[in-house]
Each structure stands twice: as structure tokens, then as C-alpha cells.
PDB file of C-alpha atoms in Angstrom:
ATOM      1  CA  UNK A   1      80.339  54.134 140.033  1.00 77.00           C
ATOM      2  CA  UNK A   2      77.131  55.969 140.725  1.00 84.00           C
ATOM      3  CA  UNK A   3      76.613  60.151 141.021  1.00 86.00           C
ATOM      4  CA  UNK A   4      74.652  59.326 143.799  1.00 85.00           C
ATOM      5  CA  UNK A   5      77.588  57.828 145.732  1.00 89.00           C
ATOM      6  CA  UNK A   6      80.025  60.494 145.215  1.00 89.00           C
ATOM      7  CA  UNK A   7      77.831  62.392 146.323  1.00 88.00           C
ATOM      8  CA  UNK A   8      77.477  60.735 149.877  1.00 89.00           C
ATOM      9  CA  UNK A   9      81.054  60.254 150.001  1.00 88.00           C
ATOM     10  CA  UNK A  10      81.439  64.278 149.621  1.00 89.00           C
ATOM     11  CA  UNK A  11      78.560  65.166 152.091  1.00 89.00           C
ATOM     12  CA  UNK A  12      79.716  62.743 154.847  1.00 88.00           C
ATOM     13  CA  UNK A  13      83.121  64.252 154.000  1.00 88.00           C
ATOM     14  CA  UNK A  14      82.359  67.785 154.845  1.00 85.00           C
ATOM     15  CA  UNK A  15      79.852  66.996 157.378  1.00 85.00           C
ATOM     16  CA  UNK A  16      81.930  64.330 159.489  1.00 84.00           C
ATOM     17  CA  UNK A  17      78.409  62.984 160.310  1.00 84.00           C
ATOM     18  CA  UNK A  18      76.398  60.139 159.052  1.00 86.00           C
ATOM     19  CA  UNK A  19      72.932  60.914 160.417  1.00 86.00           C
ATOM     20  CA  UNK A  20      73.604  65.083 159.761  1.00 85.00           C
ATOM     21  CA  UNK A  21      74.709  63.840 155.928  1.00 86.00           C
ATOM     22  CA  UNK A  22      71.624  61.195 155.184  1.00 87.00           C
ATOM     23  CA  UNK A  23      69.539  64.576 156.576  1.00 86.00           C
ATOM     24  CA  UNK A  24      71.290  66.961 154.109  1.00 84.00           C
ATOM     25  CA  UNK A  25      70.681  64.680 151.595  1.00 85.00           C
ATOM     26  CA  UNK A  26      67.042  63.356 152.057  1.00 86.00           C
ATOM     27  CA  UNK A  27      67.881  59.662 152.094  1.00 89.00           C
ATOM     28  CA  UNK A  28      68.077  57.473 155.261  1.00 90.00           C
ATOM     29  CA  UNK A  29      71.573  56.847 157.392  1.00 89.00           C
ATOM     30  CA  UNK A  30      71.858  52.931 156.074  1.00 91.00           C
ATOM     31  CA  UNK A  31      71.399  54.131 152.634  1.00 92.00           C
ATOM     32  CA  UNK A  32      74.417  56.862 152.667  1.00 89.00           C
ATOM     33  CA  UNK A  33      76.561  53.581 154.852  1.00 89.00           C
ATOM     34  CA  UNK A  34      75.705  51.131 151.890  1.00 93.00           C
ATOM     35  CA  UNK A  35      76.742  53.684 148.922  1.00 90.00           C
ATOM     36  CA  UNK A  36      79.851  54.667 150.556  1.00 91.00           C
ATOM     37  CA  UNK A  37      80.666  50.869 151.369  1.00 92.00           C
ATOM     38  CA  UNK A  38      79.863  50.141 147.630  1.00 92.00           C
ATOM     39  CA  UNK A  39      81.907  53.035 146.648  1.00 90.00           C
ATOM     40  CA  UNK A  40      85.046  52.157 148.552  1.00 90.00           C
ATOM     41  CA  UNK A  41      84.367  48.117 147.412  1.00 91.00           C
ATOM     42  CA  UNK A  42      84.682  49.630 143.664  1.00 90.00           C
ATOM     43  CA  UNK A  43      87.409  51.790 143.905  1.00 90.00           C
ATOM     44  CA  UNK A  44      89.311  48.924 146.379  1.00 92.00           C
ATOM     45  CA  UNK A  45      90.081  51.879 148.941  1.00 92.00           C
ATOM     46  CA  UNK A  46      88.848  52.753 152.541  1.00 92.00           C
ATOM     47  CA  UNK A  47      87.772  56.089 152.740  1.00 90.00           C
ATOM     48  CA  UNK A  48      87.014  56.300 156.025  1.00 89.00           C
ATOM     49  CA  UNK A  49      87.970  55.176 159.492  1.00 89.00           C
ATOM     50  CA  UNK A  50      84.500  54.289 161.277  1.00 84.00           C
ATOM     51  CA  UNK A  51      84.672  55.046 164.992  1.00 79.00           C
ATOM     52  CA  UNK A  52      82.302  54.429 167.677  1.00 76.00           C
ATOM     53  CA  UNK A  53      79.987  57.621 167.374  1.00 70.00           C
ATOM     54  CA  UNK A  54      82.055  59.226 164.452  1.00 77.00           C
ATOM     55  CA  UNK A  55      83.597  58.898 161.094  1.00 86.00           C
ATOM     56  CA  UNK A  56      86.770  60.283 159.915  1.00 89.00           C
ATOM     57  CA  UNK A  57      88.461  60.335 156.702  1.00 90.00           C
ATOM     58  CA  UNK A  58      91.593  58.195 156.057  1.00 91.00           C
ATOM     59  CA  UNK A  59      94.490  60.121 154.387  1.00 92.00           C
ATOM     60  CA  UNK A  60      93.579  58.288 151.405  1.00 91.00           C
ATOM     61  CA  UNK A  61      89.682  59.491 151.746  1.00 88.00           C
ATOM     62  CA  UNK A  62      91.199  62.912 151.695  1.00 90.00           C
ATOM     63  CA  UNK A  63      93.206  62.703 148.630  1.00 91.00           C
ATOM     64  CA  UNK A  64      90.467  61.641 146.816  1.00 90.00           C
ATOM     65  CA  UNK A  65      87.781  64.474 148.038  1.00 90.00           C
ATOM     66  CA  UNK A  66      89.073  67.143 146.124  1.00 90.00           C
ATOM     67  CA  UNK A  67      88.549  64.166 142.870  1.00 90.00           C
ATOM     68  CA  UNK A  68      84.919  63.509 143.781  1.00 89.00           C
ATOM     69  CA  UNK A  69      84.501  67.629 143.807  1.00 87.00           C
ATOM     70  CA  UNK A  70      85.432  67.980 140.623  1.00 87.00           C
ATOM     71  CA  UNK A  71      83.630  64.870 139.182  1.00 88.00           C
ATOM     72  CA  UNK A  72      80.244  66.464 140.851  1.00 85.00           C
ATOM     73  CA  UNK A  73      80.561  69.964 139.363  1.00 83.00           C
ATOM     74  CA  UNK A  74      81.647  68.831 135.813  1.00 84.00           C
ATOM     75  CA  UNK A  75      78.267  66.590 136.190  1.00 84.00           C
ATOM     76  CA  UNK A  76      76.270  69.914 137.452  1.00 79.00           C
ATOM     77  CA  UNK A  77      78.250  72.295 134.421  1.00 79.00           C
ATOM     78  CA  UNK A  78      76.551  69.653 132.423  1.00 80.00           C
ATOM     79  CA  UNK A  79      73.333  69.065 133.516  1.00 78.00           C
ATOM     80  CA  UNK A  80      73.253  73.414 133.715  1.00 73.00           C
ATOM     81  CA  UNK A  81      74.318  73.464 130.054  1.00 70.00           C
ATOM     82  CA  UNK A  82      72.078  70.926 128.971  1.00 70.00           C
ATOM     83  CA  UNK A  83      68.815  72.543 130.659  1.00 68.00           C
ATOM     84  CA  UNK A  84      70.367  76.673 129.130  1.00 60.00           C
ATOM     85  CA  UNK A  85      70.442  75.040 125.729  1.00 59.00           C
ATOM     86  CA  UNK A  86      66.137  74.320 126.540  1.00 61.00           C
ATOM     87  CA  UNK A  87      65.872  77.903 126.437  1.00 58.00           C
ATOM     88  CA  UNK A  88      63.564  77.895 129.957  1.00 65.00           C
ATOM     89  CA  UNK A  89      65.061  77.616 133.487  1.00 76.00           C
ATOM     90  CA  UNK A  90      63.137  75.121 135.107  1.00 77.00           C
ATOM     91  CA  UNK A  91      63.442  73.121 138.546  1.00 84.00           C
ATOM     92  CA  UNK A  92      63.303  74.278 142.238  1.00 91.00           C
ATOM     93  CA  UNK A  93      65.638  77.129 143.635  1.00 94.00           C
ATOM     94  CA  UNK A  94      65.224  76.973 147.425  1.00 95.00           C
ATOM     95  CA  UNK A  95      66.813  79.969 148.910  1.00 96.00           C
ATOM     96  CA  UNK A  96      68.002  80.446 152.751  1.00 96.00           C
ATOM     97  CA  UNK A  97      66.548  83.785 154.498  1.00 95.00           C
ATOM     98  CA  UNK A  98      67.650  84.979 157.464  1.00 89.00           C
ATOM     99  CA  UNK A  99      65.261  87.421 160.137  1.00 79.00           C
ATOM    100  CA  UNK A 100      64.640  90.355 158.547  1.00 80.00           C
ATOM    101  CA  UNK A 101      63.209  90.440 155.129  1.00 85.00           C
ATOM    102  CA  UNK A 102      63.374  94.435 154.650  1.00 88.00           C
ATOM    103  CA  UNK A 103      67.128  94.170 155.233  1.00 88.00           C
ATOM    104  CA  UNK A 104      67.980  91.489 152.801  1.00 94.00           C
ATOM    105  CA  UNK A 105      65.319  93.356 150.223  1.00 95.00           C
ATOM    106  CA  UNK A 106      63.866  89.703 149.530  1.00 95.00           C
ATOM    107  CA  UNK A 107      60.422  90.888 148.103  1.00 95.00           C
ATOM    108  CA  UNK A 108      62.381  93.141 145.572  1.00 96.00           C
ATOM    109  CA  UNK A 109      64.618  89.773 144.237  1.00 96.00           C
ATOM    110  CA  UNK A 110      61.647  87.244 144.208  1.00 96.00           C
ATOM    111  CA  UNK A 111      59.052  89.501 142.726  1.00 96.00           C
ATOM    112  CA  UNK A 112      62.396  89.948 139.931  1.00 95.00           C
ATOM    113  CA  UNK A 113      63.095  86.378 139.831  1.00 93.00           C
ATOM    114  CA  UNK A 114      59.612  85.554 139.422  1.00 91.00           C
ATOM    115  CA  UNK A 115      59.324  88.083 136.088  1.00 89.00           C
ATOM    116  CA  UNK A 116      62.608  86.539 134.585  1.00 87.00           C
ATOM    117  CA  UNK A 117      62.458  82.980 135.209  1.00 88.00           C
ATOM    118  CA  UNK A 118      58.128  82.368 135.775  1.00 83.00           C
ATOM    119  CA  UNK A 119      58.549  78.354 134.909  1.00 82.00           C
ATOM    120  CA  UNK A 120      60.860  78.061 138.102  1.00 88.00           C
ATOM    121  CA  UNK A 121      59.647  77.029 141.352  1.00 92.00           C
ATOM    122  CA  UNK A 122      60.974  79.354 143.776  1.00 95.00           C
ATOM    123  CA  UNK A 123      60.977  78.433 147.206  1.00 95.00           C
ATOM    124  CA  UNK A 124      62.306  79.721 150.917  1.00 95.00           C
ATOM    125  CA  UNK A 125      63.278  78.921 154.243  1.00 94.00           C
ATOM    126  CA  UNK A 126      64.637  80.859 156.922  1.00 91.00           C
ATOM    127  CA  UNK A 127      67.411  79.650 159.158  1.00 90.00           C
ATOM    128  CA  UNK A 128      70.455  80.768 160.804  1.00 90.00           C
ATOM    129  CA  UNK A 129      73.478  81.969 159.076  1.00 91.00           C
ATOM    130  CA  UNK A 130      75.430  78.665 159.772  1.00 90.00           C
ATOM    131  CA  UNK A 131      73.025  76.605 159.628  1.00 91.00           C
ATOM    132  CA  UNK A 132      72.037  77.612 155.740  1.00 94.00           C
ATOM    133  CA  UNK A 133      75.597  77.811 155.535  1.00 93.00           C
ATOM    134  CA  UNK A 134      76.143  74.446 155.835  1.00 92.00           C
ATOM    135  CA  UNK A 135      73.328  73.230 153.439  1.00 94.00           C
ATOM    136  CA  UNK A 136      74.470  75.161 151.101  1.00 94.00           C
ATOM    137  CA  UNK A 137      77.981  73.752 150.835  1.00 92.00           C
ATOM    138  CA  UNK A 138      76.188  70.358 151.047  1.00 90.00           C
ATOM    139  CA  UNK A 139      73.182  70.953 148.603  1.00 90.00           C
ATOM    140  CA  UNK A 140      70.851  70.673 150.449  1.00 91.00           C
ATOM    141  CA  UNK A 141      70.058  74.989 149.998  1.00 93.00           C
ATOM    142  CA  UNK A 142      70.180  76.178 145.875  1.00 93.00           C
ATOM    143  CA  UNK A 143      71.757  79.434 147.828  1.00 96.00           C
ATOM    144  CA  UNK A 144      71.042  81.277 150.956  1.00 96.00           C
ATOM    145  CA  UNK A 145      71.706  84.867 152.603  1.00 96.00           C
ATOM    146  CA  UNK A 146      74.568  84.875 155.307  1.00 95.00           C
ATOM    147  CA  UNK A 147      75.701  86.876 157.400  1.00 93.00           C
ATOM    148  CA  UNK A 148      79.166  86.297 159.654  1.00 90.00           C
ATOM    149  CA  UNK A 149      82.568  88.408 160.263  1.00 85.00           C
ATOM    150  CA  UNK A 150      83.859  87.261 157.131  1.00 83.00           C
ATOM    151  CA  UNK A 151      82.856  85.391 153.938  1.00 83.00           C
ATOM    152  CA  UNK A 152      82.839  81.095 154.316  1.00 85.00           C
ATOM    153  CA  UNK A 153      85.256  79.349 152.314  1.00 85.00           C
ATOM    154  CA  UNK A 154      83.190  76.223 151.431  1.00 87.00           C
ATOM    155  CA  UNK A 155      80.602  78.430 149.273  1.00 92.00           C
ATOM    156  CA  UNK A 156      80.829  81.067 147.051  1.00 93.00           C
ATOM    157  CA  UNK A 157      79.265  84.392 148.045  1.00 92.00           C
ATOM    158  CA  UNK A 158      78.361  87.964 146.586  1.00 93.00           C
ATOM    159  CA  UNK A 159      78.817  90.389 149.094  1.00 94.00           C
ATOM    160  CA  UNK A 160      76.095  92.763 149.521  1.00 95.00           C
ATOM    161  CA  UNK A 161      76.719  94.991 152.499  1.00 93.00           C
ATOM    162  CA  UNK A 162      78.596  95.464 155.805  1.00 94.00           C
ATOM    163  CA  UNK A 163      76.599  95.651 158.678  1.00 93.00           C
ATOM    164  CA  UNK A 164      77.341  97.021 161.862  1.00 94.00           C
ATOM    165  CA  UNK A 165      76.204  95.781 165.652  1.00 94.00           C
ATOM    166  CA  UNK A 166      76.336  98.186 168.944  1.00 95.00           C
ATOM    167  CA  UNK A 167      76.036  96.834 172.203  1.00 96.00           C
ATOM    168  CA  UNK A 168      73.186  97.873 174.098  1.00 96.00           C
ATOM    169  CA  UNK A 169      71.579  97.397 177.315  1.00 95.00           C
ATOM    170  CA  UNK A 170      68.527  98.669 179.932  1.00 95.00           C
ATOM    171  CA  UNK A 171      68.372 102.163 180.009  1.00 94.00           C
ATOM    172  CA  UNK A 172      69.291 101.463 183.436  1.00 94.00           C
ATOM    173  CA  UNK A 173      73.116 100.258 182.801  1.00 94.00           C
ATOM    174  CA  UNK A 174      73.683 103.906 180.877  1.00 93.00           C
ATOM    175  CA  UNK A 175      76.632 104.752 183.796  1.00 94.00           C
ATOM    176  CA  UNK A 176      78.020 101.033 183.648  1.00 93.00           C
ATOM    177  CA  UNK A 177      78.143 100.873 180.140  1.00 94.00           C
ATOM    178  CA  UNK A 178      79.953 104.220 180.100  1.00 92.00           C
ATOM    179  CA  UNK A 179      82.495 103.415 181.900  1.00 93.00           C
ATOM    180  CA  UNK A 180      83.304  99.764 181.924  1.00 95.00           C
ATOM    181  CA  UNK A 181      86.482  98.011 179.976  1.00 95.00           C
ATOM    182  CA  UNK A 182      86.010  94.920 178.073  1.00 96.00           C
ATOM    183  CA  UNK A 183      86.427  92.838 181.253  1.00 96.00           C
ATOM    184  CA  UNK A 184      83.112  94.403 182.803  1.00 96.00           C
ATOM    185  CA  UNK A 185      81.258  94.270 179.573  1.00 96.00           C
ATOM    186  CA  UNK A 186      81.719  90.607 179.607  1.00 96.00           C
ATOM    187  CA  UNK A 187      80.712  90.448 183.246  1.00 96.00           C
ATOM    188  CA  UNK A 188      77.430  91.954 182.838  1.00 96.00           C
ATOM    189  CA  UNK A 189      74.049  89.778 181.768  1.00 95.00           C
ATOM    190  CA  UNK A 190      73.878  88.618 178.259  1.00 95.00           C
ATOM    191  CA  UNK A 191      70.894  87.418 176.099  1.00 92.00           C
ATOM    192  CA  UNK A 192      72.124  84.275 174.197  1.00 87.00           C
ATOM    193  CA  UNK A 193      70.598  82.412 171.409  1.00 84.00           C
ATOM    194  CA  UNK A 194      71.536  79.606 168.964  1.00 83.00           C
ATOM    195  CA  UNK A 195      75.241  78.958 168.589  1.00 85.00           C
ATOM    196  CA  UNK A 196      74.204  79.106 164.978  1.00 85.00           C
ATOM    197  CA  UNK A 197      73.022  82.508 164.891  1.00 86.00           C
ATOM    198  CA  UNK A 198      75.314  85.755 163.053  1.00 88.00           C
ATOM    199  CA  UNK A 199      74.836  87.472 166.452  1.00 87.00           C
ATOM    200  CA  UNK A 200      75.908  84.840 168.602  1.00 88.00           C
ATOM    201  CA  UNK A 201      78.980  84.276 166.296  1.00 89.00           C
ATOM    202  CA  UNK A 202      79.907  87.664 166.570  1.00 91.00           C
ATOM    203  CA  UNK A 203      79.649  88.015 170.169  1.00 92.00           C
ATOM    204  CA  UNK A 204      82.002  85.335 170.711  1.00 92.00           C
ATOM    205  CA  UNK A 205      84.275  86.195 168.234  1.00 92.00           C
ATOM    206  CA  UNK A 206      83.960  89.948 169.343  1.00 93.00           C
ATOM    207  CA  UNK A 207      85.376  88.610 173.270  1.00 95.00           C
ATOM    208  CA  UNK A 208      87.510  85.945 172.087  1.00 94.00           C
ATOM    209  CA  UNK A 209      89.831  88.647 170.492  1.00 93.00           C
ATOM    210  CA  UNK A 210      89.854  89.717 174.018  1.00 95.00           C
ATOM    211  CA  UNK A 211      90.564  86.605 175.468  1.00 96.00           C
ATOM    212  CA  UNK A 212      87.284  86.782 177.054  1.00 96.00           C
ATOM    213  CA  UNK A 213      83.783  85.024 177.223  1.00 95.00           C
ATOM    214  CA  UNK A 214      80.721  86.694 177.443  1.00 95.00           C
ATOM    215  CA  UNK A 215      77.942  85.999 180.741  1.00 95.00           C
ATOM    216  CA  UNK A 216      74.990  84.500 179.015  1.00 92.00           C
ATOM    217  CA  UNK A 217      72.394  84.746 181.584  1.00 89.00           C
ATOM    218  CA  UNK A 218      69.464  83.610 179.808  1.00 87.00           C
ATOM    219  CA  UNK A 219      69.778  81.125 176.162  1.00 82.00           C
ATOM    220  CA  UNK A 220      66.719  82.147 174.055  1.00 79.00           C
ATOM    221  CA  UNK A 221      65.645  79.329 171.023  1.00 66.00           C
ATOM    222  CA  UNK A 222      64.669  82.337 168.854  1.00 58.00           C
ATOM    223  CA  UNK A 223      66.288  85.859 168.657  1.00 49.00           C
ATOM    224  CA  UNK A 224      64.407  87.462 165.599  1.00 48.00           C
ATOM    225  CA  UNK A 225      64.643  90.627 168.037  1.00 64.00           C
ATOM    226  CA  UNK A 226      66.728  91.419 171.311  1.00 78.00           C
ATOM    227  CA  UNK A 227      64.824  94.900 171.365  1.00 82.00           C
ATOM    228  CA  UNK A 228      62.335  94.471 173.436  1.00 84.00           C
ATOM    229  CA  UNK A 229      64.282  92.240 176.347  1.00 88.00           C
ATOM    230  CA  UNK A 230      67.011  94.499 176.469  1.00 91.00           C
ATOM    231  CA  UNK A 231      64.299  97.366 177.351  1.00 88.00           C
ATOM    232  CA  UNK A 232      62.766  94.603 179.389  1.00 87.00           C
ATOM    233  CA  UNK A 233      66.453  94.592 181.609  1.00 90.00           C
ATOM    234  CA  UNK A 234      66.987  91.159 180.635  1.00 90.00           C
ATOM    235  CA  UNK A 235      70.692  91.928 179.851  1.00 93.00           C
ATOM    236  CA  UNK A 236      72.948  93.440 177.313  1.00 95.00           C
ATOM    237  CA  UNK A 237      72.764  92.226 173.292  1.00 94.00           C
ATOM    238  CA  UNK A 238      74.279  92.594 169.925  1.00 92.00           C
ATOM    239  CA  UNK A 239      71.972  95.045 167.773  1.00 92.00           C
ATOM    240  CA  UNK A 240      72.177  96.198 164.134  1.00 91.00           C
ATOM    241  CA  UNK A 241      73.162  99.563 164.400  1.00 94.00           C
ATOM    242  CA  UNK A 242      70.350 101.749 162.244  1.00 92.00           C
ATOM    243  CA  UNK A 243      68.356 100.234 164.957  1.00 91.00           C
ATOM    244  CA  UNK A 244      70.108 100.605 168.236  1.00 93.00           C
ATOM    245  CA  UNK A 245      71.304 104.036 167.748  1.00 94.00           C
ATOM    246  CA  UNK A 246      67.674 106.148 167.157  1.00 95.00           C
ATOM    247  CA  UNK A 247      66.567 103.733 169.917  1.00 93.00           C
ATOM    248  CA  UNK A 248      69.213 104.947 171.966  1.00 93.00           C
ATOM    249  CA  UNK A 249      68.243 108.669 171.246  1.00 94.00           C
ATOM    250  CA  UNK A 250      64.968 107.701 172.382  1.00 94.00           C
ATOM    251  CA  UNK A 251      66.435 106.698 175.516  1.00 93.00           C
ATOM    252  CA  UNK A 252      64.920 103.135 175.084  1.00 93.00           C
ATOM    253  CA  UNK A 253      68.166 101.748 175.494  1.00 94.00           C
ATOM    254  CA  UNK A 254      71.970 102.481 176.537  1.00 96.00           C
ATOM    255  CA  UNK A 255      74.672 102.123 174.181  1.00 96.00           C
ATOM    256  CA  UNK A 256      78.320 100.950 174.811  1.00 96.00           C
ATOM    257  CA  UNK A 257      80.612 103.805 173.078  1.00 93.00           C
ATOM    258  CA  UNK A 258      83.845 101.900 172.695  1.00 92.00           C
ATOM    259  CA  UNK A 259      83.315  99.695 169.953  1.00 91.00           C
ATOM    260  CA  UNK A 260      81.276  98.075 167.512  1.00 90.00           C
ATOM    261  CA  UNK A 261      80.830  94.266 165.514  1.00 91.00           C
ATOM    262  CA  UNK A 262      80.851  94.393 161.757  1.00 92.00           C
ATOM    263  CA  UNK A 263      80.183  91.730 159.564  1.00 93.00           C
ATOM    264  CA  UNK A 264      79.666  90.855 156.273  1.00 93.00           C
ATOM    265  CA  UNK A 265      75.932  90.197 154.442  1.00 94.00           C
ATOM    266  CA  UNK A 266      76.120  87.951 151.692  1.00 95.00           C
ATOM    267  CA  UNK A 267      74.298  85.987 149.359  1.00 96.00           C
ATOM    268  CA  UNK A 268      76.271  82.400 148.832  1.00 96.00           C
ATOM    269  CA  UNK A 269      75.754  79.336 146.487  1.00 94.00           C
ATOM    270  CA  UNK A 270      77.801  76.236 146.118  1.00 91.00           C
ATOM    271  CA  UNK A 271      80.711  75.759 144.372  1.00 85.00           C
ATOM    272  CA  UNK A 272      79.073  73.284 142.050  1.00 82.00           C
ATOM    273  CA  UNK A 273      75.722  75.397 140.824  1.00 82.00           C
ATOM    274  CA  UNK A 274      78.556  78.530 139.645  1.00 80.00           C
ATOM    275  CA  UNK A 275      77.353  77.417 136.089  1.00 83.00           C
ATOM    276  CA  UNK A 276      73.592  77.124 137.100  1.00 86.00           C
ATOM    277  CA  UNK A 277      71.460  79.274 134.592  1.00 87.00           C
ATOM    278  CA  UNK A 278      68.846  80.200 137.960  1.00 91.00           C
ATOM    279  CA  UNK A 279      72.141  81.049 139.849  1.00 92.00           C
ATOM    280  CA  UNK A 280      73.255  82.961 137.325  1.00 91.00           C
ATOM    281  CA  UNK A 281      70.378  84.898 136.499  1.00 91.00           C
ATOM    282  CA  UNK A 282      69.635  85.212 140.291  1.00 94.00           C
ATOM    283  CA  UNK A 283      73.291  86.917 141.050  1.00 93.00           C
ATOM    284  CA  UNK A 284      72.656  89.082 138.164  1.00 92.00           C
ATOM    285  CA  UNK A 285      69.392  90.063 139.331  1.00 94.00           C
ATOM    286  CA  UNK A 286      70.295  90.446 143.156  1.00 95.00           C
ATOM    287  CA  UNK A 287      73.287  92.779 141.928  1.00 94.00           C
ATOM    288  CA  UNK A 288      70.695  94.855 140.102  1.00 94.00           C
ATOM    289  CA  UNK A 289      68.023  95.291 143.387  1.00 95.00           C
ATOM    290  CA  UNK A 290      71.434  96.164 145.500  1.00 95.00           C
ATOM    291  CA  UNK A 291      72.860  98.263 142.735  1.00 92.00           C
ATOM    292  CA  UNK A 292      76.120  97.058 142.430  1.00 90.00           C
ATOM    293  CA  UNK A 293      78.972  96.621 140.066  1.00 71.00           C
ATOM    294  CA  UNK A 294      79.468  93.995 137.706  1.00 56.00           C
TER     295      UNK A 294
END
């Protein structure tokens, strides 16, 4: 029995995807097939039942999951120990970012990570919240900034900060937004992005409480900023709150006054790097540039 096939069997596991899991994994789809094939030919089970366009794991596949888990992180509490007990943290840390830089004060924790650990090769890439979500559980990410209505259960995560979101819309909807219930809010024009995006998550989860769906009128591929289409009178979007309300006061935009979106920003790892002297140092280090408790 190889790492490298519990390892497939775990990613295709949580993933429920062959091609998404030889991705998150950097190998090619016939390579993950043939290690789980040689994996279930050792351990003389089926772990999976193969379907036309999707695999699925048999009850015995699940059983053995929560096995494979622990097999992996005893390997990585290892390999962590082995590479503390060098005295240098070495390796690659590639860390998730989300939009805004400023907000998730990423110069502040690489110029620190940089001064504590200099021999490790630090390394981003920006994303959406689910998205890095998802290769973190998997690997794929070292760790990753998040941000959703509450904290994932297949990481770990350091909460940093709540955020608030207003809804806003044209200077031009001021009386409509005044006045208009939930059902009218989700009437109106809405700027859309990815389904992967924090803001698009918490615009449907904000109507689906309500038992509504919002009107996307237009699906944009990016949404680094709704600002300037909302003043545009594109439609109505989800906007962090320090910015929608002075842009508000500059009458750049009108503000819905029932309610607001809050979620949750956090920085989360995997639940097999907990041990991981760069993790480690790297929580300890974010907790210092956002001040908080130990």
C-alpha cells in the first residue's frame, strides 16, 4: 500500500470527481483510476461504485475514509516533525488570496513570514472563497483566506473578522429601495458573478432564508468590484459595508435600510498540515498582524 494511493482514494472521496481529483492532485485521470484500482485489488474491497459520468462511494468506501484520514495525517505529523527537528522550515507554502489585499492585510503577514521563515518558498494565488476552499481540504492549497456565512467543516480555520455587506443600488432606485419588502428586492436587477464567489454565496443564502431567489440580470466572470456598475445602473449588489456606506453619503449609491449579510473572514488549512511547523508559525504570525488572542 502506497501514500500516494490513499491519497487518491481520499481526494476522489471528497471531490466525487475523477478529472476535478487528478486536477487537485497534479497527476493525470488514468493515473488516480489505476491507484485506486490497485488500492481496492490490495485491500480485496470495492470502494467505489463507478457510474456512467460519476463515482460514488460504496458503504464500505465510506467506512474506510475516515481510516485513510488518519493514516495521511499521522504520515504529515511525521514528515512535520521530522523537517522541525532540521531546525529550518523549508518547502513551498502556497497560500489562497481572495480580492482585496488591504482587507486581508496580506503584505503585513508575508513581509512577517518572509523575516521568520526566509528558506521557505512562499507563494500565492487568488481565487474564490470556495474554490480555495476546496483545494485546501484536498491539498492542493498549504492554506487560503475564506470568506462565507460561517466557517467550512472540511478545514480548519482561524477566524479573523466579521464582515458586513449592504445592499446597494443606482442612485436612481433610492425611493424603491426605501420602501420595498424582500419580495421587491429580489425582483429588482442583480449583478451576478461566479457561483463560487463569498458574495454570490451570500446573496443566495441571504434570499433563500426568505424562500426567495434573487433576479440576476447580468452574470459577470470577475467581480473584484460591483462599485462602479451599480453607479453605472446595472442593478443592485452585495457590498462590504466600510465601502457602501461613505459611498452612500456621497450619494454615489442607494442603500437598502432593512438589513444586512455578515459573514465570517478566515484564514483555513487542512486538517492534516495542523502539525506543520510553516502552519504553525504562519497562524502564530497572522494572529500577531490581526492582534488577537492566543
Amino acid at each position: 500500500m502506497e501514500i500516494y494511493q490513499l491519497r487518491s482514494f481520499v481526494t476522489v472521496a471528497r471531490l466525487g470527481n475523477l478529472t476535478r481529483a487528478a486536477e487537485a492532485l497534479h497527476v493525470t485521470q488514468p493515473a488516480v483510476t489505476a491507484q485506486i484500482k490497485a488500492l481496492e485489488e490490495e485491500l480485496g474491497v470495492t470502494l467505489f461504485d463507478r457510474r456512467p459520468g460519476r463515482i460514488v462511494l460504496t458503504r464500505t468506501g465510506e467506512m474506510l475514509v475516515p481510516d485513510a484520514d488518519h493514516i495521511l495525517a499521522g504520515i504529515g505529523g511525521l514528515l512535520s516533525k521530522a523537517r522541525a527537528l532540521q531546525g529550518s522550515v523549508t518547502g513551498t507554502f502556497l497560500i489562497g488570496t481572495l480580492g482585496d489585499p488591504d482587507a486581508l492585510r496580506l503584505g503585513s503577514l508575508l513581509s512577517a513570514m518572509v523575516r521568520a521563515m526566509p528558506v521557505l518558498d512562499i507563494k500565492t494565488r487568488q481565487g474564490h472563497s470556495e474554490a480555495l476552499r476546496e483545494l485546501v481540504a484536498t491539498g492542493a492549497l498549504r492554506a487560503a483566506f475564506y470568506i462565507g456565512p460561517n466557517t467550512p467543516r472540511d478545514v480548519l480555520a482561524l477566524p479573523l473578522q466579521t464582515i458586513h455587506y449592504r445592499v446597494v443600488g443606482p442612485p436612481s432606485f433610492k425611493d424603491r429601495l426605501l420602501h420595498a419588502g424582500w419580495r421587491e428586492l429580489a425582483d429588482m436587477p442583480w449583478i451576478g458573478c461566479s457561483p463560487q464567489h463569498h458574495a454570490q454565496v451570500l446573496l443566495r443564502d441571504m434570499f433563500a432564508r426568505q424562500g426567495l431567489s434573487p433576479n440576476v440580470a447580468i452574470d459577470m466572470d470577475e467581480f473584484a468590484s460591483p462599485h462602479s456598475l451599480v453607479r453605472a445602473g446595472v442593478g443592485l449588489a452585495l457590498l462590504r459595508e466600510d465601502i457602501a456606506v461613505p459611498a452612500g453619503a456621497r450619494d454615489e449609491m442607494a442603500i437598502w435600510p432593512h438589513a444586512r449579510a455578515s459573514a465570517l473572514l478566515s484564514f483555513i488549512h487542512g486538517t492534516t498540515t495542523a502539525n506543520d511547523p510553516a502552519t504553525v508559525e504562519t497562524l502564530a504570525l497572522l494572529r500577531s498582524v490581526w492582534r488577537l488572542g492566543s
